[in-house]
PDB file of N, CA and C in Angstrom:
ATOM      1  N   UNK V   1    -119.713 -19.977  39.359  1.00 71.00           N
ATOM      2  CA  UNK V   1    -120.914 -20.513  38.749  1.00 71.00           C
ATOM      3  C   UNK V   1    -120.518 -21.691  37.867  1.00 71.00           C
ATOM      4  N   UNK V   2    -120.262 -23.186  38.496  1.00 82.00           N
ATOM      5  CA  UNK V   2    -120.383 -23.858  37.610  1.00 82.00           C
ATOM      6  C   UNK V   2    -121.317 -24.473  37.081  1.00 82.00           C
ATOM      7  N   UNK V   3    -120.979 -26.058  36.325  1.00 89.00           N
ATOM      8  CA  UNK V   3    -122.295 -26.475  35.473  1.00 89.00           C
ATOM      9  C   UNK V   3    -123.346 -26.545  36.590  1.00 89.00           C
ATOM     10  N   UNK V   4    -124.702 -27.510  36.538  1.00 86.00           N
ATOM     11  CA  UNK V   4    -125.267 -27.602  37.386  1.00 86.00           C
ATOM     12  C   UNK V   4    -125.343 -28.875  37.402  1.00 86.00           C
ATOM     13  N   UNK V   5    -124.997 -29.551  39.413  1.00 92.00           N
ATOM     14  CA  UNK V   5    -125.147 -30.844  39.943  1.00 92.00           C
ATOM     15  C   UNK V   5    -126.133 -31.324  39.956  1.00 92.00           C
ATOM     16  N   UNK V   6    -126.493 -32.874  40.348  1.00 92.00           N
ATOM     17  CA  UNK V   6    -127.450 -33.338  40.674  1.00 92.00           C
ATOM     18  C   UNK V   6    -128.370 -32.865  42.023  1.00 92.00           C
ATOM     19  N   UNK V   7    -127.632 -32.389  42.693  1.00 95.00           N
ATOM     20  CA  UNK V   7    -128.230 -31.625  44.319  1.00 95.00           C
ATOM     21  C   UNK V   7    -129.399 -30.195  43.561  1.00 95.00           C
ATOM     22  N   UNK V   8    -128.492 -29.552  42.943  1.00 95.00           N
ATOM     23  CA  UNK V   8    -129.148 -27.828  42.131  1.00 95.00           C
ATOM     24  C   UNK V   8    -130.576 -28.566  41.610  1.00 95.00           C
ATOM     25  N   UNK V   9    -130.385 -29.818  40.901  1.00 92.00           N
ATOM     26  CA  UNK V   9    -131.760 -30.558  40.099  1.00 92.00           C
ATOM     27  C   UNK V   9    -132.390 -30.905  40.630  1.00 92.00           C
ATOM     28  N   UNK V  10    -132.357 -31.662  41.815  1.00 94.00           N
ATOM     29  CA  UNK V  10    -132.472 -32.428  42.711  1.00 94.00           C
ATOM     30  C   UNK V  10    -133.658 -31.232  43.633  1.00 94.00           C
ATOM     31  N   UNK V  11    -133.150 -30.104  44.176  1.00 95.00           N
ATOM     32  CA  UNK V  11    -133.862 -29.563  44.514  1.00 95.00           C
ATOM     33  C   UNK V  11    -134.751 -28.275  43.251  1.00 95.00           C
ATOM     34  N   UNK V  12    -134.437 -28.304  42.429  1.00 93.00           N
ATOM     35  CA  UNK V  12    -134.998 -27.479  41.509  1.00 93.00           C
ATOM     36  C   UNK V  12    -136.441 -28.201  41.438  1.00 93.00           C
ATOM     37  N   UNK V  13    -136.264 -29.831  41.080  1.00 91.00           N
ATOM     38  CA  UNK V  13    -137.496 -30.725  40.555  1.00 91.00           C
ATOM     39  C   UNK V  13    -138.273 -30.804  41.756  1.00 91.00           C
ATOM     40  N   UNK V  14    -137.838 -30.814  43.465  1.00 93.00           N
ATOM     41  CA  UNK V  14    -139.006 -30.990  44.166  1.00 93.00           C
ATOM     42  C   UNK V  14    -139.670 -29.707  44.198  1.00 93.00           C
ATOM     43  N   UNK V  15    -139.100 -28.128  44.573  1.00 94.00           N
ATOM     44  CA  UNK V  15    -139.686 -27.275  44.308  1.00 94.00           C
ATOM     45  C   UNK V  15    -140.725 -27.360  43.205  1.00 94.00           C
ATOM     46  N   UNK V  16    -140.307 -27.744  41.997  1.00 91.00           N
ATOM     47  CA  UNK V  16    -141.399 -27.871  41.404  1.00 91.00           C
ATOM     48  C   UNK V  16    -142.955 -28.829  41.154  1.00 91.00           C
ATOM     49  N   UNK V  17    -142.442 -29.527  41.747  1.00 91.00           N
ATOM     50  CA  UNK V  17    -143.135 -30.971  42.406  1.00 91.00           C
ATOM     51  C   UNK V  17    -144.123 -30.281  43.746  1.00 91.00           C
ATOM     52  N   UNK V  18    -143.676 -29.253  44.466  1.00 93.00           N
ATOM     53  CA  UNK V  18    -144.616 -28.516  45.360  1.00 93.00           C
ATOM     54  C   UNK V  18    -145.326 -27.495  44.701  1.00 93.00           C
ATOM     55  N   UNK V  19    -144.542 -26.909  43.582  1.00 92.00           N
ATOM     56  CA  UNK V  19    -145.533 -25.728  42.580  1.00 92.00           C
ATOM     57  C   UNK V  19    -147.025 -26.526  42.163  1.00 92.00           C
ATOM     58  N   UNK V  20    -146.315 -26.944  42.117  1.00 89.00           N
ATOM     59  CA  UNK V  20    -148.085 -27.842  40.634  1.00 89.00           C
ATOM     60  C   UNK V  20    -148.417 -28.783  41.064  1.00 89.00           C
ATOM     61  N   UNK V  21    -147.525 -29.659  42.138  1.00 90.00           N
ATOM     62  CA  UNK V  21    -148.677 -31.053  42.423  1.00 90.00           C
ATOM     63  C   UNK V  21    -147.727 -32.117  41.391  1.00 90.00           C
ATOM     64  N   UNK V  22    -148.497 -33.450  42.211  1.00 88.00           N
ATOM     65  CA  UNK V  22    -148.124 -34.393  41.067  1.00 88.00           C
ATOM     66  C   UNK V  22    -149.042 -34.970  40.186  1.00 88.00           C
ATOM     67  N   UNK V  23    -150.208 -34.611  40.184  1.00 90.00           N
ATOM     68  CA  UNK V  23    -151.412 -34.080  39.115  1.00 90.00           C
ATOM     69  C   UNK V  23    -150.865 -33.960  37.659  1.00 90.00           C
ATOM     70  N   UNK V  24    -150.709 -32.539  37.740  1.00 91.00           N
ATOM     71  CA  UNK V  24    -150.417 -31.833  36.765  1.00 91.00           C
ATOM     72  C   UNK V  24    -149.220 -31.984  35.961  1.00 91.00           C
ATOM     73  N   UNK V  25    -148.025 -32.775  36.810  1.00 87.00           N
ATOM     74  CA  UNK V  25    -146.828 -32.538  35.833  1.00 87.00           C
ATOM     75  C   UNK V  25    -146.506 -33.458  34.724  1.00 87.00           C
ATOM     76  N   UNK V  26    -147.475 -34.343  34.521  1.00 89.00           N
ATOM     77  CA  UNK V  26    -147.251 -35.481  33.040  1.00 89.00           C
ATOM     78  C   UNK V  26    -147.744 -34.436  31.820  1.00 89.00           C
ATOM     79  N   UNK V  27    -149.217 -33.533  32.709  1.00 92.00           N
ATOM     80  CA  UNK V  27    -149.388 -32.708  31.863  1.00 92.00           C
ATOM     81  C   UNK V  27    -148.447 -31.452  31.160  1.00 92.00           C
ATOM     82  N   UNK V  28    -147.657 -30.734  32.083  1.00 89.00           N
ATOM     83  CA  UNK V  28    -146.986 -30.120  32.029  1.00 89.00           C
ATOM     84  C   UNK V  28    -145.824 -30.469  30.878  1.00 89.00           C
ATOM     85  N   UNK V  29    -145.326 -32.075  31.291  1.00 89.00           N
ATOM     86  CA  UNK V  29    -144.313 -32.771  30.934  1.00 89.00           C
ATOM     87  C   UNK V  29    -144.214 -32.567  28.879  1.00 89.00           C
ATOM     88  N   UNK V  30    -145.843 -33.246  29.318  1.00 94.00           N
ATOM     89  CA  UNK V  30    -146.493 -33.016  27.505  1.00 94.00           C
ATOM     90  C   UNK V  30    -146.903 -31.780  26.763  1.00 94.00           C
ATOM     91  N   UNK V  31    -146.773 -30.910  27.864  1.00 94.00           N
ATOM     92  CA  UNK V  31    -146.625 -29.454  26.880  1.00 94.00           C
ATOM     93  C   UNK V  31    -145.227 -28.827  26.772  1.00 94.00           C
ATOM     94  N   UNK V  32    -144.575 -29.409  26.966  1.00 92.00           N
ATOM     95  CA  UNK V  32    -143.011 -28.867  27.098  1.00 92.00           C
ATOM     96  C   UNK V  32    -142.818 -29.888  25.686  1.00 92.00           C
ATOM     97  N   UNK V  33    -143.088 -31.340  25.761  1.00 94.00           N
ATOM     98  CA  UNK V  33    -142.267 -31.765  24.917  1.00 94.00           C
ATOM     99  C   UNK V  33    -142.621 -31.464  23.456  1.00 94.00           C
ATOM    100  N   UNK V  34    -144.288 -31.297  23.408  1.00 96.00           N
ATOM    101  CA  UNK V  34    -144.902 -30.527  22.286  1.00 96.00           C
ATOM    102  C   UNK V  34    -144.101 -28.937  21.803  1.00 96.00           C
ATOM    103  N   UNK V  35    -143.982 -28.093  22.610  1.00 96.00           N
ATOM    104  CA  UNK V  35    -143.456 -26.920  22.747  1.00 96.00           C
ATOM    105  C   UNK V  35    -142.507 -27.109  22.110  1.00 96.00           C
ATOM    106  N   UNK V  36    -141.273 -27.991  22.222  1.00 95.00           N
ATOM    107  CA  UNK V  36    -140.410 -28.291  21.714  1.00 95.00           C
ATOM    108  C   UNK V  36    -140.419 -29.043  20.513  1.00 95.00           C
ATOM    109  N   UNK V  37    -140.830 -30.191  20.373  1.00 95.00           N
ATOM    110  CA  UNK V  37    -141.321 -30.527  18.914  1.00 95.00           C
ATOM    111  C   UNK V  37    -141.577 -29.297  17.706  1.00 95.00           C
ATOM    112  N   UNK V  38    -142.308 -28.727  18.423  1.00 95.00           N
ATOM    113  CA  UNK V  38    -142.671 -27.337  17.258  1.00 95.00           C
ATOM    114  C   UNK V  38    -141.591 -26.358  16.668  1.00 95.00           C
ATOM    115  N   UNK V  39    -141.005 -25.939  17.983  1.00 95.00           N
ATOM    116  CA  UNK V  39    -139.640 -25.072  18.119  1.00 95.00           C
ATOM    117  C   UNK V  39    -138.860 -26.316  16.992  1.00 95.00           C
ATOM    118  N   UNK V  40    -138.423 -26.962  17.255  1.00 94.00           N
ATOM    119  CA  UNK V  40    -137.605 -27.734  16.555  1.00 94.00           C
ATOM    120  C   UNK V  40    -137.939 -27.730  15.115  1.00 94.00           C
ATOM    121  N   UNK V  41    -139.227 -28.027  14.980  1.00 93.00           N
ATOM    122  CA  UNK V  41    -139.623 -28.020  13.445  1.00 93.00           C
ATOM    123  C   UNK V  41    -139.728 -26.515  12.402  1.00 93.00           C
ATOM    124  N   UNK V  42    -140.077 -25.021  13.574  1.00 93.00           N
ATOM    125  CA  UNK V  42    -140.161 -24.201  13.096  1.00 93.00           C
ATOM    126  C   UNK V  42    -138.912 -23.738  12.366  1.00 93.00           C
ATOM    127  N   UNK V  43    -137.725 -23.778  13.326  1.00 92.00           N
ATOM    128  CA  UNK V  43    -135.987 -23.705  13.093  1.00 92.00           C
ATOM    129  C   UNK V  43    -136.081 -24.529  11.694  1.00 92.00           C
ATOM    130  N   UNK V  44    -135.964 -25.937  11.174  1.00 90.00           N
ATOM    131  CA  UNK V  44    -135.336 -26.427  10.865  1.00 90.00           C
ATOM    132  C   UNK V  44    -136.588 -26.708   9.552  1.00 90.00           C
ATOM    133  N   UNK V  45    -137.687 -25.892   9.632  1.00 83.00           N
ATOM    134  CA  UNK V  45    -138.997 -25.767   8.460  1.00 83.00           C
ATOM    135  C   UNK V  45    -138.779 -26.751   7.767  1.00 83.00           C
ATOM    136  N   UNK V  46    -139.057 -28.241   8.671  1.00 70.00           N
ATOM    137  CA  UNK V  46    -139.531 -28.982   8.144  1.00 70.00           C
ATOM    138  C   UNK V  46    -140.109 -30.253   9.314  1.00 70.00           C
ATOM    139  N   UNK V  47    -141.601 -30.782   9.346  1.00 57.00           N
ATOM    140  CA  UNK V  47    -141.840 -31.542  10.081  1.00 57.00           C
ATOM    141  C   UNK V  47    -141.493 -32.647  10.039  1.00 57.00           C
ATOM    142  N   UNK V  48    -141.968 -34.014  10.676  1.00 55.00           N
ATOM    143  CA  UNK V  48    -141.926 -35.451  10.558  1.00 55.00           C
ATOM    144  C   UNK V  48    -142.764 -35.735   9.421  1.00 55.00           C
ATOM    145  N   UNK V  49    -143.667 -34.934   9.269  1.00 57.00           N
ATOM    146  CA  UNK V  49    -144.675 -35.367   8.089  1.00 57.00           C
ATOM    147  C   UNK V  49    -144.077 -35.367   7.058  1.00 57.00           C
ATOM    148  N   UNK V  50    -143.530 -34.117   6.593  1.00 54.00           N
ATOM    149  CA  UNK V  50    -142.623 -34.219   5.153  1.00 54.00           C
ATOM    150  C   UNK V  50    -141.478 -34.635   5.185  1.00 54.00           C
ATOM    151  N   UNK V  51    -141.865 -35.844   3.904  1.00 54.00           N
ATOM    152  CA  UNK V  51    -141.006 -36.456   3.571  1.00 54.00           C
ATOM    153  C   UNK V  51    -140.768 -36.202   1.977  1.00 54.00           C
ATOM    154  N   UNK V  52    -139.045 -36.035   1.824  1.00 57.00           N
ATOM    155  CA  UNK V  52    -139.196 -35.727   0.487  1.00 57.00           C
ATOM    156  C   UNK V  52    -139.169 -36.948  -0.614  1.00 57.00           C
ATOM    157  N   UNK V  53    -138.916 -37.894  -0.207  1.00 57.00           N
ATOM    158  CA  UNK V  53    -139.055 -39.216  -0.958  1.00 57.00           C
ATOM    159  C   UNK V  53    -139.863 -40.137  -0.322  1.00 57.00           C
ATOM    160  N   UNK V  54    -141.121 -40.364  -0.664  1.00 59.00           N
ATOM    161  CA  UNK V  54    -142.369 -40.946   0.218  1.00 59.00           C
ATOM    162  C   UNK V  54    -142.573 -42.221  -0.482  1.00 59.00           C
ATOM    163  N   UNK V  55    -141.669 -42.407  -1.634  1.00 63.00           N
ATOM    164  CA  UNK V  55    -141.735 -43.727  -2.230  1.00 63.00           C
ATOM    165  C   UNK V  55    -142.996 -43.851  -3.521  1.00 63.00           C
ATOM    166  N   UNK V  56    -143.930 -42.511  -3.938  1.00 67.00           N
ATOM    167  CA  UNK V  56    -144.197 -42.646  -4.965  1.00 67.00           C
ATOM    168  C   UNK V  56    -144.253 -41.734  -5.943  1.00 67.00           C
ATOM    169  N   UNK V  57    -144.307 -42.099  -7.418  1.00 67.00           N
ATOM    170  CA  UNK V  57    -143.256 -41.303  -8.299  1.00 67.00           C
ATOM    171  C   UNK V  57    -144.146 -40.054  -8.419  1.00 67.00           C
ATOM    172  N   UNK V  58    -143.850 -38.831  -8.743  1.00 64.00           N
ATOM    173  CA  UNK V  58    -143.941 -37.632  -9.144  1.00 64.00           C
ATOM    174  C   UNK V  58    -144.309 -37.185 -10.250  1.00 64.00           C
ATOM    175  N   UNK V  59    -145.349 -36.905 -10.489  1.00 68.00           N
ATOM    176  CA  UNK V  59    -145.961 -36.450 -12.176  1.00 68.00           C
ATOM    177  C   UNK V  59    -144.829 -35.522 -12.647  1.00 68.00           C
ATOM    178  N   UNK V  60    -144.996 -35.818 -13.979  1.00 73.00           N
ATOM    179  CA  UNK V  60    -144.323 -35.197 -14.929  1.00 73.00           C
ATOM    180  C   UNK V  60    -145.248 -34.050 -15.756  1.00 73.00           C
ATOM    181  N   UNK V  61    -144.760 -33.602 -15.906  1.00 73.00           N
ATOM    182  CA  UNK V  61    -144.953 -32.310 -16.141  1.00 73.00           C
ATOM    183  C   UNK V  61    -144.615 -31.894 -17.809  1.00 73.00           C
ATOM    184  N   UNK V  62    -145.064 -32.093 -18.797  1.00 68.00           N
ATOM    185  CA  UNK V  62    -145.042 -31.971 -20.057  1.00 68.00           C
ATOM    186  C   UNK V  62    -145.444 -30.109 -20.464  1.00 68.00           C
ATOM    187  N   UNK V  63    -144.255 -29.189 -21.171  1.00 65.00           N
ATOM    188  CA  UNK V  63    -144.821 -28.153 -21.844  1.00 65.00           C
ATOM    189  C   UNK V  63    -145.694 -28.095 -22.826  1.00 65.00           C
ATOM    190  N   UNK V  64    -146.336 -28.243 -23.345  1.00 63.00           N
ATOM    191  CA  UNK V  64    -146.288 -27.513 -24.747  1.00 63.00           C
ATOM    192  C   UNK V  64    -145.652 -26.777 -25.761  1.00 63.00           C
ATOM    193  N   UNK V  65    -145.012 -27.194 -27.319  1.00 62.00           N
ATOM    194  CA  UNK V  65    -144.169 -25.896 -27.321  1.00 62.00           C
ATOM    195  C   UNK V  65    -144.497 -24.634 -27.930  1.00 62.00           C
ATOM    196  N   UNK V  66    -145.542 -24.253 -27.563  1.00 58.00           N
ATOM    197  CA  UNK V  66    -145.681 -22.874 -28.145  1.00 58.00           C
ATOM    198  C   UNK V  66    -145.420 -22.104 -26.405  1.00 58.00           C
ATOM    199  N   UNK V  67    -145.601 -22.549 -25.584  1.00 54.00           N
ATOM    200  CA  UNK V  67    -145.407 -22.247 -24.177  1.00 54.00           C
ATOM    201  C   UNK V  67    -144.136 -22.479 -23.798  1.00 54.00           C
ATOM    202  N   UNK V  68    -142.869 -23.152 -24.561  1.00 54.00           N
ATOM    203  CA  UNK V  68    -141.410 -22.655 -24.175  1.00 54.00           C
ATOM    204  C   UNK V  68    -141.015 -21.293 -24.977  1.00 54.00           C
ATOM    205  N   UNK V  69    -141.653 -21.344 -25.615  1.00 53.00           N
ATOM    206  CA  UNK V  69    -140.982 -19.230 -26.273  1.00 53.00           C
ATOM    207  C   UNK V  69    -141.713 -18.590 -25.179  1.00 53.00           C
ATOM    208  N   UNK V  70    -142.658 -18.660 -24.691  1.00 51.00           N
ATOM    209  CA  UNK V  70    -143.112 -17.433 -23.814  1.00 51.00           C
ATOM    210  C   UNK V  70    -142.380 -17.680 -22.354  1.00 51.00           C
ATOM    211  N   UNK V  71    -142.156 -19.276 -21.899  1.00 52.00           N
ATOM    212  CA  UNK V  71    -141.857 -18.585 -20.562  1.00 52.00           C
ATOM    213  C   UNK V  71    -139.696 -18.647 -20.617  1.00 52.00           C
ATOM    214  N   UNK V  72    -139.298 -18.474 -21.893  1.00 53.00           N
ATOM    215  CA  UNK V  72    -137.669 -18.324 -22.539  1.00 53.00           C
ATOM    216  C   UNK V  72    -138.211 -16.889 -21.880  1.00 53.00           C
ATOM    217  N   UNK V  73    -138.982 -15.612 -22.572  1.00 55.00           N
ATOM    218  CA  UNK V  73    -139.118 -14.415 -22.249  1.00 55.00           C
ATOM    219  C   UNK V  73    -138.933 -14.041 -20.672  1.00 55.00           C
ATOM    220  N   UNK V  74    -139.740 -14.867 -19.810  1.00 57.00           N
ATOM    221  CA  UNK V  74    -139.960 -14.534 -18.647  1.00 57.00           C
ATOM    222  C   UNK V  74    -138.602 -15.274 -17.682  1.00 57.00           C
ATOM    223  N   UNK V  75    -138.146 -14.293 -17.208  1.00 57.00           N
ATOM    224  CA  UNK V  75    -137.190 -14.805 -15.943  1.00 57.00           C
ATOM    225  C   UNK V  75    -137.296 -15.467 -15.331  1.00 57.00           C
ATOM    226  N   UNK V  76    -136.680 -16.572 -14.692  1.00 58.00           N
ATOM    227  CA  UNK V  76    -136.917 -17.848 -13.853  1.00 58.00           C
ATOM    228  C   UNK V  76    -137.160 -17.151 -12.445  1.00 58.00           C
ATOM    229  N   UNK V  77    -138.311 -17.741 -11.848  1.00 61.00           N
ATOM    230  CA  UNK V  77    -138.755 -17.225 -10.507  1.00 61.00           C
ATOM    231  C   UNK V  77    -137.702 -17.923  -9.688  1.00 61.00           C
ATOM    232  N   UNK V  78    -137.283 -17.126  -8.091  1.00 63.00           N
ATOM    233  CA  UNK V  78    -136.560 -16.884  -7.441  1.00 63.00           C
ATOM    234  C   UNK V  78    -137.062 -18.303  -6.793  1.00 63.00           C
ATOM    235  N   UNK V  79    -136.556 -19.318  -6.130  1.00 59.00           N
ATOM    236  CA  UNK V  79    -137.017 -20.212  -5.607  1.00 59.00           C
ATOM    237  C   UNK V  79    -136.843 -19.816  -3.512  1.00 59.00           C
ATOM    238  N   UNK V  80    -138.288 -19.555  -3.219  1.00 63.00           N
ATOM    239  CA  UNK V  80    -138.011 -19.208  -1.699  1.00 63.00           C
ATOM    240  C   UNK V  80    -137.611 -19.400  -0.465  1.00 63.00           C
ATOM    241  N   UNK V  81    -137.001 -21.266  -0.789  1.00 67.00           N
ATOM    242  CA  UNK V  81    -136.353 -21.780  -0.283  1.00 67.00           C
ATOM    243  C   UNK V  81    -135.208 -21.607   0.294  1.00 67.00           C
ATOM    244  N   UNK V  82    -134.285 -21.547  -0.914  1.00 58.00           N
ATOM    245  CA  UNK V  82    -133.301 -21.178  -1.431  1.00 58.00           C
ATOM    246  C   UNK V  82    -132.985 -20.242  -0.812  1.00 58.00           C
ATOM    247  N   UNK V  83    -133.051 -19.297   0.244  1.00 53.00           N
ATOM    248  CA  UNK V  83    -132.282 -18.076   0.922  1.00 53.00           C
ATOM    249  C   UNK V  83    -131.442 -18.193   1.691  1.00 53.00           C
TER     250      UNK V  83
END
């Protein structure tokens, strides 16, 4: 069993070219590559959309300090990323 030739492809793609027609397989073509797009993004949980530096700045975030003694008390939440 070695790799697979151009002949193994060769006849793999017309068989499939008689399954479905030549109709259907751009369609086909575009649900595979979608399929994959997704798979790819699910693995690696993160899309094309997010970007972590999008080029504009990030609010700041000011405490209060009567609100650093209370959350000194409380344990820093687990970040869920992070696993």
């Amino acid at each position: 069993m070695g790799p697979i030739g151009p002949l193994e492809l060769g006849i793999v793609l017309v068989i499939v070219l008689i399954i479905f027609g030549p109709k259907r397989l751009p369609g086909l073509g575009k649900q595979l590559g979608s399929g994959m797009r997704e798979f790819k993004e699910g693995i690696t949980g993160k899309s094309d959309d997010d970007d972590e530096d999008d080029g504009q700045p990030r609010p700041q975030i000011v405490a209060a300090e009567g609100s650093q003694e209370a959350s000194a008390a409380q344990p820093a939440a687990k970040d869920p990323q992070s696993s």
